[in-house]
Amino acid sequence: MSNLRTLVFFATPAHDCSYLPDREATTMFVDPRAHVDKRLYSQLTALGFRRSGSHYYRPHCESCNACVPVRLKVEEFQPDRSQRRVMKKNADLSCRMVKATFSERYYSLYAHYIEQRHSDGDMYPPSREQFMSFLVEGATDSWFVEIMDGDNLVGLAAVDMLDEGLSAIYTVFDPAYESRSLGTFAVLWQIEEAKRLGLPHLYLGYWIEECRKMNYKTRFRPIEALRDGQWHTMEVN
């Protein structure tokens, strides 16, 4: 059984950064042959690692520390006016957690989302193999949150259950529902689910100050950032 002391880590060669176009990035990842159980995954997450399929990774750039792991203290969270409007706007929707598995219904929503919203990104074009390797393979205690409008699946949020929190992995939604801010709604639902389960944190991945599409993360407060190996509450304007 692997643990933090026995894990072997590798680093990728420098490659173009996915978030800051003028920079190169290096990624550290856990040896894919290691057995990462829920306890070890939870420890890695608290150290700033993320999961993508069966890969556990974190940025490891020599001259850049722009990628900052962030997490929300769910018991202290109070929605702001905009977030309250999102909850009210989506009060007619229902959500439930199901085990993360492949289905054509899930893939169809995922593919439509990538094609409509991220056709200029490295996830385009979508494929069933991509869906499996990203959201299903390597799952330890992993779930999908189905967001339903009646009988219609309009959103799907991938979330992992950790020892001391939930980890928000990825959210897709029907582009026809863009005005409902389902990405924000999915985070708000996960906050309430973490509270219900008695889990103190919701991990939101990495925040980059210079990346506008990540600005939404700092609107969930109080938010903590991992810097120099310690979690600190961020001062956000």
PDB file of C-alpha atoms in Angstrom:
ATOM      1  CA  MET A   1       0.000   0.000   0.000  1.00  0.00           C
ATOM      2  CA  SER A   2       1.429   3.377  -0.994  1.00  0.00           C
ATOM      3  CA  ASN A   3       1.793   6.289   1.421  1.00  0.00           C
ATOM      4  CA  LEU A   4       3.316   9.759   1.294  1.00  0.00           C
ATOM      5  CA  ARG A   5       6.736   8.443   2.329  1.00  0.00           C
ATOM      6  CA  THR A   6       6.895   5.766  -0.361  1.00  0.00           C
ATOM      7  CA  LEU A   7       5.379   7.665  -3.297  1.00  0.00           C
ATOM      8  CA  VAL A   8       7.569   8.328  -6.312  1.00  0.00           C
ATOM      9  CA  PHE A   9       7.009  11.527  -8.270  1.00  0.00           C
ATOM     10  CA  PHE A  10       7.885  12.451 -11.843  1.00  0.00           C
ATOM     11  CA  ALA A  11       8.032  15.790 -13.629  1.00  0.00           C
ATOM     12  CA  THR A  12       7.049  16.464 -17.223  1.00  0.00           C
ATOM     13  CA  PRO A  13       9.307  18.361 -19.631  1.00  0.00           C
ATOM     14  CA  ALA A  14       8.491  22.054 -19.918  1.00  0.00           C
ATOM     15  CA  HIS A  15       5.448  22.677 -22.113  1.00  0.00           C
ATOM     16  CA  ASP A  16       3.221  25.591 -23.084  1.00  0.00           C
ATOM     17  CA  CYS A  17       1.119  26.763 -20.148  1.00  0.00           C
ATOM     18  CA  SER A  18      -2.605  26.150 -20.630  1.00  0.00           C
ATOM     19  CA  TYR A  19      -3.556  29.301 -18.699  1.00  0.00           C
ATOM     20  CA  LEU A  20      -0.878  31.941 -19.264  1.00  0.00           C
ATOM     21  CA  PRO A  21       0.071  32.079 -22.948  1.00  0.00           C
ATOM     22  CA  ASP A  22       3.477  33.686 -22.449  1.00  0.00           C
ATOM     23  CA  ARG A  23       4.809  31.036 -20.067  1.00  0.00           C
ATOM     24  CA  GLU A  24       5.992  27.458 -19.948  1.00  0.00           C
ATOM     25  CA  ALA A  25       4.804  24.967 -17.353  1.00  0.00           C
ATOM     26  CA  THR A  26       6.129  21.831 -15.678  1.00  0.00           C
ATOM     27  CA  THR A  27       3.822  19.351 -13.957  1.00  0.00           C
ATOM     28  CA  MET A  28       4.693  16.993 -11.102  1.00  0.00           C
ATOM     29  CA  PHE A  29       2.671  13.787 -11.013  1.00  0.00           C
ATOM     30  CA  VAL A  30       2.444  10.697  -8.863  1.00  0.00           C
ATOM     31  CA  ASP A  31       3.885   7.493 -10.296  1.00  0.00           C
ATOM     32  CA  PRO A  32       0.845   5.997 -12.081  1.00  0.00           C
ATOM     33  CA  ARG A  33       1.818   2.540 -10.786  1.00  0.00           C
ATOM     34  CA  ALA A  34       1.171   3.641  -7.187  1.00  0.00           C
ATOM     35  CA  HIS A  35      -2.038   2.576  -5.464  1.00  0.00           C
ATOM     36  CA  VAL A  36      -3.727   5.771  -4.296  1.00  0.00           C
ATOM     37  CA  ASP A  37      -6.574   5.048  -1.901  1.00  0.00           C
ATOM     38  CA  LYS A  38      -9.011   7.588  -0.478  1.00  0.00           C
ATOM     39  CA  ARG A  39      -6.822   8.410   2.530  1.00  0.00           C
ATOM     40  CA  LEU A  40      -3.739   9.042   0.418  1.00  0.00           C
ATOM     41  CA  TYR A  41      -5.747  10.996  -2.142  1.00  0.00           C
ATOM     42  CA  SER A  42      -7.088  13.180   0.669  1.00  0.00           C
ATOM     43  CA  GLN A  43      -3.547  13.828   1.913  1.00  0.00           C
ATOM     44  CA  LEU A  44      -2.343  14.680  -1.587  1.00  0.00           C
ATOM     45  CA  THR A  45      -5.250  17.082  -2.092  1.00  0.00           C
ATOM     46  CA  ALA A  46      -4.390  18.886   1.138  1.00  0.00           C
ATOM     47  CA  LEU A  47      -0.879  19.298  -0.305  1.00  0.00           C
ATOM     48  CA  GLY A  48      -2.216  20.937  -3.460  1.00  0.00           C
ATOM     49  CA  PHE A  49      -2.580  17.966  -5.819  1.00  0.00           C
ATOM     50  CA  ARG A  50      -5.516  17.417  -8.167  1.00  0.00           C
ATOM     51  CA  ARG A  51      -6.921  14.346  -9.920  1.00  0.00           C
ATOM     52  CA  SER A  52      -7.501  13.935 -13.636  1.00  0.00           C
ATOM     53  CA  GLY A  53      -8.667  10.415 -14.264  1.00  0.00           C
ATOM     54  CA  SER A  54      -6.035   8.094 -12.794  1.00  0.00           C
ATOM     55  CA  HIS A  55      -3.388  10.845 -12.654  1.00  0.00           C
ATOM     56  CA  TYR A  56      -2.593  12.903  -9.560  1.00  0.00           C
ATOM     57  CA  TYR A  57      -0.665  16.064 -10.320  1.00  0.00           C
ATOM     58  CA  ARG A  58       0.293  19.577  -9.298  1.00  0.00           C
ATOM     59  CA  PRO A  59       2.146  22.441 -11.015  1.00  0.00           C
ATOM     60  CA  HIS A  60       5.909  22.380 -10.467  1.00  0.00           C
ATOM     61  CA  CYS A  61       7.235  25.381 -12.381  1.00  0.00           C
ATOM     62  CA  GLU A  62      10.703  26.662 -11.529  1.00  0.00           C
ATOM     63  CA  SER A  63      10.121  30.350 -12.169  1.00  0.00           C
ATOM     64  CA  CYS A  64       6.373  30.701 -11.650  1.00  0.00           C
ATOM     65  CA  ASN A  65       4.000  30.084  -8.753  1.00  0.00           C
ATOM     66  CA  ALA A  66       0.868  31.580 -10.325  1.00  0.00           C
ATOM     67  CA  CYS A  67      -1.215  28.398  -9.816  1.00  0.00           C
ATOM     68  CA  VAL A  68      -2.515  28.596  -6.246  1.00  0.00           C
ATOM     69  CA  PRO A  69      -4.543  25.701  -4.731  1.00  0.00           C
ATOM     70  CA  VAL A  70      -7.728  27.046  -3.110  1.00  0.00           C
ATOM     71  CA  ARG A  71     -10.452  25.616  -0.912  1.00  0.00           C
ATOM     72  CA  LEU A  72     -13.597  26.923   0.727  1.00  0.00           C
ATOM     73  CA  LYS A  73     -14.441  26.737   4.431  1.00  0.00           C
ATOM     74  CA  VAL A  74     -18.018  25.601   3.986  1.00  0.00           C
ATOM     75  CA  GLU A  75     -19.378  26.230   7.497  1.00  0.00           C
ATOM     76  CA  GLU A  76     -18.349  29.886   7.307  1.00  0.00           C
ATOM     77  CA  PHE A  77     -19.660  30.442   3.792  1.00  0.00           C
ATOM     78  CA  GLN A  78     -22.386  33.035   3.324  1.00  0.00           C
ATOM     79  CA  PRO A  79     -23.688  33.532  -0.223  1.00  0.00           C
ATOM     80  CA  ASP A  80     -23.499  37.043  -1.607  1.00  0.00           C
ATOM     81  CA  ARG A  81     -26.379  38.742  -3.403  1.00  0.00           C
ATOM     82  CA  SER A  82     -25.426  37.354  -6.817  1.00  0.00           C
ATOM     83  CA  GLN A  83     -25.112  33.808  -5.466  1.00  0.00           C
ATOM     84  CA  ARG A  84     -28.488  34.086  -3.749  1.00  0.00           C
ATOM     85  CA  ARG A  85     -30.001  35.103  -7.098  1.00  0.00           C
ATOM     86  CA  VAL A  86     -28.442  32.015  -8.717  1.00  0.00           C
ATOM     87  CA  MET A  87     -29.966  29.762  -6.055  1.00  0.00           C
ATOM     88  CA  LYS A  88     -33.371  31.389  -6.472  1.00  0.00           C
ATOM     89  CA  LYS A  89     -33.204  31.202 -10.276  1.00  0.00           C
ATOM     90  CA  ASN A  90     -32.500  27.449 -10.108  1.00  0.00           C
ATOM     91  CA  ALA A  91     -34.887  26.535  -7.314  1.00  0.00           C
ATOM     92  CA  ASP A  92     -36.945  24.558  -9.834  1.00  0.00           C
ATOM     93  CA  LEU A  93     -34.041  22.216 -10.618  1.00  0.00           C
ATOM     94  CA  SER A  94     -33.272  19.016  -8.728  1.00  0.00           C
ATOM     95  CA  CYS A  95     -29.882  17.452  -7.971  1.00  0.00           C
ATOM     96  CA  ARG A  96     -28.723  14.043  -6.887  1.00  0.00           C
ATOM     97  CA  MET A  97     -25.355  12.317  -6.531  1.00  0.00           C
ATOM     98  CA  VAL A  98     -24.724   9.075  -8.407  1.00  0.00           C
ATOM     99  CA  LYS A  99     -21.554   7.024  -8.797  1.00  0.00           C
ATOM    100  CA  ALA A 100     -19.271   8.259 -11.556  1.00  0.00           C
ATOM    101  CA  THR A 101     -19.803   5.961 -14.544  1.00  0.00           C
ATOM    102  CA  PHE A 102     -20.045   6.252 -18.305  1.00  0.00           C
ATOM    103  CA  SER A 103     -23.404   6.640 -20.001  1.00  0.00           C
ATOM    104  CA  GLU A 104     -24.362   7.944 -23.423  1.00  0.00           C
ATOM    105  CA  ARG A 105     -26.597  10.521 -21.735  1.00  0.00           C
ATOM    106  CA  TYR A 106     -23.675  11.908 -19.731  1.00  0.00           C
ATOM    107  CA  TYR A 107     -21.337  11.841 -22.702  1.00  0.00           C
ATOM    108  CA  SER A 108     -23.834  13.590 -24.974  1.00  0.00           C
ATOM    109  CA  LEU A 109     -24.088  16.513 -22.528  1.00  0.00           C
ATOM    110  CA  TYR A 110     -20.309  16.594 -22.067  1.00  0.00           C
ATOM    111  CA  ALA A 111     -19.614  16.572 -25.813  1.00  0.00           C
ATOM    112  CA  HIS A 112     -22.186  19.284 -26.517  1.00  0.00           C
ATOM    113  CA  TYR A 113     -20.668  21.460 -23.791  1.00  0.00           C
ATOM    114  CA  ILE A 114     -17.094  21.063 -25.076  1.00  0.00           C
ATOM    115  CA  GLU A 115     -18.143  21.681 -28.681  1.00  0.00           C
ATOM    116  CA  GLN A 116     -20.103  24.815 -27.834  1.00  0.00           C
ATOM    117  CA  ARG A 117     -17.989  26.310 -25.052  1.00  0.00           C
ATOM    118  CA  HIS A 118     -14.407  25.076 -25.540  1.00  0.00           C
ATOM    119  CA  SER A 119     -13.897  24.487 -29.242  1.00  0.00           C
ATOM    120  CA  ASP A 120     -10.668  26.497 -29.015  1.00  0.00           C
ATOM    121  CA  GLY A 121      -9.244  24.505 -26.090  1.00  0.00           C
ATOM    122  CA  ASP A 122      -7.138  21.379 -25.678  1.00  0.00           C
ATOM    123  CA  MET A 123     -10.223  19.273 -24.828  1.00  0.00           C
ATOM    124  CA  TYR A 124     -11.627  19.728 -28.328  1.00  0.00           C
ATOM    125  CA  PRO A 125     -12.739  17.605 -30.050  1.00  0.00           C
ATOM    126  CA  PRO A 126     -14.414  15.540 -27.341  1.00  0.00           C
ATOM    127  CA  SER A 127     -14.470  11.742 -27.456  1.00  0.00           C
ATOM    128  CA  ARG A 128     -15.839   8.924 -25.355  1.00  0.00           C
ATOM    129  CA  GLU A 129     -12.286   7.845 -24.543  1.00  0.00           C
ATOM    130  CA  GLN A 130     -11.520  11.365 -23.311  1.00  0.00           C
ATOM    131  CA  PHE A 131     -14.631  11.391 -21.119  1.00  0.00           C
ATOM    132  CA  MET A 132     -13.668   8.047 -19.609  1.00  0.00           C
ATOM    133  CA  SER A 133     -10.008   8.902 -19.007  1.00  0.00           C
ATOM    134  CA  PHE A 134     -10.829  12.308 -17.528  1.00  0.00           C
ATOM    135  CA  LEU A 135     -13.912  11.716 -15.379  1.00  0.00           C
ATOM    136  CA  VAL A 136     -14.380   7.974 -14.805  1.00  0.00           C
ATOM    137  CA  GLU A 137     -11.052   6.133 -14.802  1.00  0.00           C
ATOM    138  CA  GLY A 138      -9.103   6.189 -11.545  1.00  0.00           C
ATOM    139  CA  ALA A 139     -12.162   7.114  -9.517  1.00  0.00           C
ATOM    140  CA  THR A 140     -11.732   6.308  -5.823  1.00  0.00           C
ATOM    141  CA  ASP A 141     -14.846   7.720  -4.149  1.00  0.00           C
ATOM    142  CA  SER A 142     -16.072   9.691  -7.119  1.00  0.00           C
ATOM    143  CA  TRP A 143     -19.542  10.918  -7.983  1.00  0.00           C
ATOM    144  CA  PHE A 144     -21.554  12.794 -10.566  1.00  0.00           C
ATOM    145  CA  VAL A 145     -24.078  15.401  -9.475  1.00  0.00           C
ATOM    146  CA  GLU A 146     -26.976  15.205 -11.910  1.00  0.00           C
ATOM    147  CA  ILE A 147     -28.679  18.566 -12.373  1.00  0.00           C
ATOM    148  CA  MET A 148     -32.179  17.934 -13.680  1.00  0.00           C
ATOM    149  CA  ASP A 149     -34.892  20.125 -15.157  1.00  0.00           C
ATOM    150  CA  GLY A 150     -37.789  17.738 -14.828  1.00  0.00           C
ATOM    151  CA  ASP A 151     -36.696  14.656 -16.779  1.00  0.00           C
ATOM    152  CA  ASN A 152     -33.977  16.517 -18.678  1.00  0.00           C
ATOM    153  CA  LEU A 153     -30.311  16.320 -17.675  1.00  0.00           C
ATOM    154  CA  VAL A 154     -29.076  19.920 -17.972  1.00  0.00           C
ATOM    155  CA  GLY A 155     -25.870  19.772 -15.932  1.00  0.00           C
ATOM    156  CA  LEU A 156     -23.336  17.276 -14.633  1.00  0.00           C
ATOM    157  CA  ALA A 157     -20.735  18.002 -11.961  1.00  0.00           C
ATOM    158  CA  ALA A 158     -17.918  15.560 -11.185  1.00  0.00           C
ATOM    159  CA  VAL A 159     -16.998  15.568  -7.500  1.00  0.00           C
ATOM    160  CA  ASP A 160     -14.699  13.419  -5.349  1.00  0.00           C
ATOM    161  CA  MET A 161     -15.362  12.523  -1.732  1.00  0.00           C
ATOM    162  CA  LEU A 162     -12.339  13.077   0.527  1.00  0.00           C
ATOM    163  CA  ASP A 163     -11.766  12.405   4.207  1.00  0.00           C
ATOM    164  CA  GLU A 164     -12.131  16.090   5.091  1.00  0.00           C
ATOM    165  CA  GLY A 165     -13.994  17.584   2.180  1.00  0.00           C
ATOM    166  CA  LEU A 166     -15.291  17.386  -1.345  1.00  0.00           C
ATOM    167  CA  SER A 167     -13.170  18.096  -4.404  1.00  0.00           C
ATOM    168  CA  ALA A 168     -14.917  19.804  -7.321  1.00  0.00           C
ATOM    169  CA  ILE A 169     -13.419  18.219 -10.444  1.00  0.00           C
ATOM    170  CA  TYR A 170     -15.362  19.544 -13.430  1.00  0.00           C
ATOM    171  CA  THR A 171     -18.822  20.783 -14.398  1.00  0.00           C
ATOM    172  CA  VAL A 172     -20.585  20.718 -17.751  1.00  0.00           C
ATOM    173  CA  PHE A 173     -24.022  22.028 -18.635  1.00  0.00           C
ATOM    174  CA  ASP A 174     -26.399  22.485 -21.530  1.00  0.00           C
ATOM    175  CA  PRO A 175     -25.347  25.764 -23.220  1.00  0.00           C
ATOM    176  CA  ALA A 176     -29.049  26.578 -23.642  1.00  0.00           C
ATOM    177  CA  TYR A 177     -29.091  27.075 -19.852  1.00  0.00           C
ATOM    178  CA  GLU A 178     -26.154  29.501 -19.827  1.00  0.00           C
ATOM    179  CA  SER A 179     -28.235  32.320 -18.310  1.00  0.00           C
ATOM    180  CA  ARG A 180     -28.856  30.192 -15.214  1.00  0.00           C
ATOM    181  CA  SER A 181     -25.144  30.200 -14.169  1.00  0.00           C
ATOM    182  CA  LEU A 182     -25.157  26.443 -13.627  1.00  0.00           C
ATOM    183  CA  GLY A 183     -21.415  26.390 -12.930  1.00  0.00           C
ATOM    184  CA  THR A 184     -21.962  28.628  -9.906  1.00  0.00           C
ATOM    185  CA  PHE A 185     -25.086  26.689  -8.966  1.00  0.00           C
ATOM    186  CA  ALA A 186     -23.119  23.419  -8.981  1.00  0.00           C
ATOM    187  CA  VAL A 187     -20.550  24.863  -6.560  1.00  0.00           C
ATOM    188  CA  LEU A 188     -23.300  26.207  -4.278  1.00  0.00           C
ATOM    189  CA  TRP A 189     -24.954  22.778  -4.242  1.00  0.00           C
ATOM    190  CA  GLN A 190     -21.644  21.087  -3.385  1.00  0.00           C
ATOM    191  CA  ILE A 191     -21.119  23.541  -0.519  1.00  0.00           C
ATOM    192  CA  GLU A 192     -24.461  22.545   0.965  1.00  0.00           C
ATOM    193  CA  GLU A 193     -23.715  18.849   0.406  1.00  0.00           C
ATOM    194  CA  ALA A 194     -20.361  19.170   2.193  1.00  0.00           C
ATOM    195  CA  LYS A 195     -22.149  20.836   5.121  1.00  0.00           C
ATOM    196  CA  ARG A 196     -24.748  18.063   5.180  1.00  0.00           C
ATOM    197  CA  LEU A 197     -22.016  15.428   5.279  1.00  0.00           C
ATOM    198  CA  GLY A 198     -20.102  17.261   8.022  1.00  0.00           C
ATOM    199  CA  LEU A 199     -17.079  17.867   5.771  1.00  0.00           C
ATOM    200  CA  PRO A 200     -15.220  21.146   6.402  1.00  0.00           C
ATOM    201  CA  HIS A 201     -13.858  21.954   2.958  1.00  0.00           C
ATOM    202  CA  LEU A 202     -14.712  22.168  -0.722  1.00  0.00           C
ATOM    203  CA  TYR A 203     -11.565  22.103  -2.863  1.00  0.00           C
ATOM    204  CA  LEU A 204     -11.878  24.244  -5.989  1.00  0.00           C
ATOM    205  CA  GLY A 205      -8.620  23.433  -7.760  1.00  0.00           C
ATOM    206  CA  TYR A 206      -6.184  26.143  -8.790  1.00  0.00           C
ATOM    207  CA  TRP A 207      -6.682  29.897  -8.893  1.00  0.00           C
ATOM    208  CA  ILE A 208      -4.551  32.128 -11.100  1.00  0.00           C
ATOM    209  CA  GLU A 209      -4.866  35.844 -10.469  1.00  0.00           C
ATOM    210  CA  GLU A 210      -4.063  36.717 -14.093  1.00  0.00           C
ATOM    211  CA  CYS A 211      -6.607  34.250 -15.517  1.00  0.00           C
ATOM    212  CA  ARG A 212     -10.011  35.917 -15.802  1.00  0.00           C
ATOM    213  CA  LYS A 213     -11.965  32.679 -16.186  1.00  0.00           C
ATOM    214  CA  MET A 214     -10.849  31.672 -12.666  1.00  0.00           C
ATOM    215  CA  ASN A 215     -12.105  34.872 -11.012  1.00  0.00           C
ATOM    216  CA  TYR A 216     -15.347  33.169  -9.992  1.00  0.00           C
ATOM    217  CA  LYS A 217     -13.506  31.079  -7.395  1.00  0.00           C
ATOM    218  CA  THR A 218     -12.657  34.056  -5.179  1.00  0.00           C
ATOM    219  CA  ARG A 219     -16.333  35.034  -5.025  1.00  0.00           C
ATOM    220  CA  PHE A 220     -16.853  32.058  -2.697  1.00  0.00           C
ATOM    221  CA  ARG A 221     -15.652  33.212   0.725  1.00  0.00           C
ATOM    222  CA  PRO A 222     -13.925  32.656   3.054  1.00  0.00           C
ATOM    223  CA  ILE A 223     -11.525  31.038   0.628  1.00  0.00           C
ATOM    224  CA  GLU A 224      -8.177  29.612   1.662  1.00  0.00           C
ATOM    225  CA  ALA A 225      -5.012  29.452  -0.430  1.00  0.00           C
ATOM    226  CA  LEU A 226      -2.099  27.038  -0.043  1.00  0.00           C
ATOM    227  CA  ARG A 227       1.145  29.008   0.054  1.00  0.00           C
ATOM    228  CA  ASP A 228       4.514  27.755   1.297  1.00  0.00           C
ATOM    229  CA  GLY A 229       2.894  24.544   2.520  1.00  0.00           C
ATOM    230  CA  GLN A 230       0.271  26.257   4.715  1.00  0.00           C
ATOM    231  CA  TRP A 231      -3.388  27.091   4.140  1.00  0.00           C
ATOM    232  CA  HIS A 232      -4.182  30.771   4.748  1.00  0.00           C
ATOM    233  CA  THR A 233      -7.394  32.754   4.337  1.00  0.00           C
ATOM    234  CA  MET A 234      -7.094  34.941   1.244  1.00  0.00           C
ATOM    235  CA  GLU A 235      -7.651  38.668   1.408  1.00  0.00           C
ATOM    236  CA  VAL A 236      -9.860  39.316  -1.608  1.00  0.00           C
ATOM    237  CA  ASN A 237     -10.924  42.751  -2.828  1.00  0.00           C
TER     238      ASN A 237
END
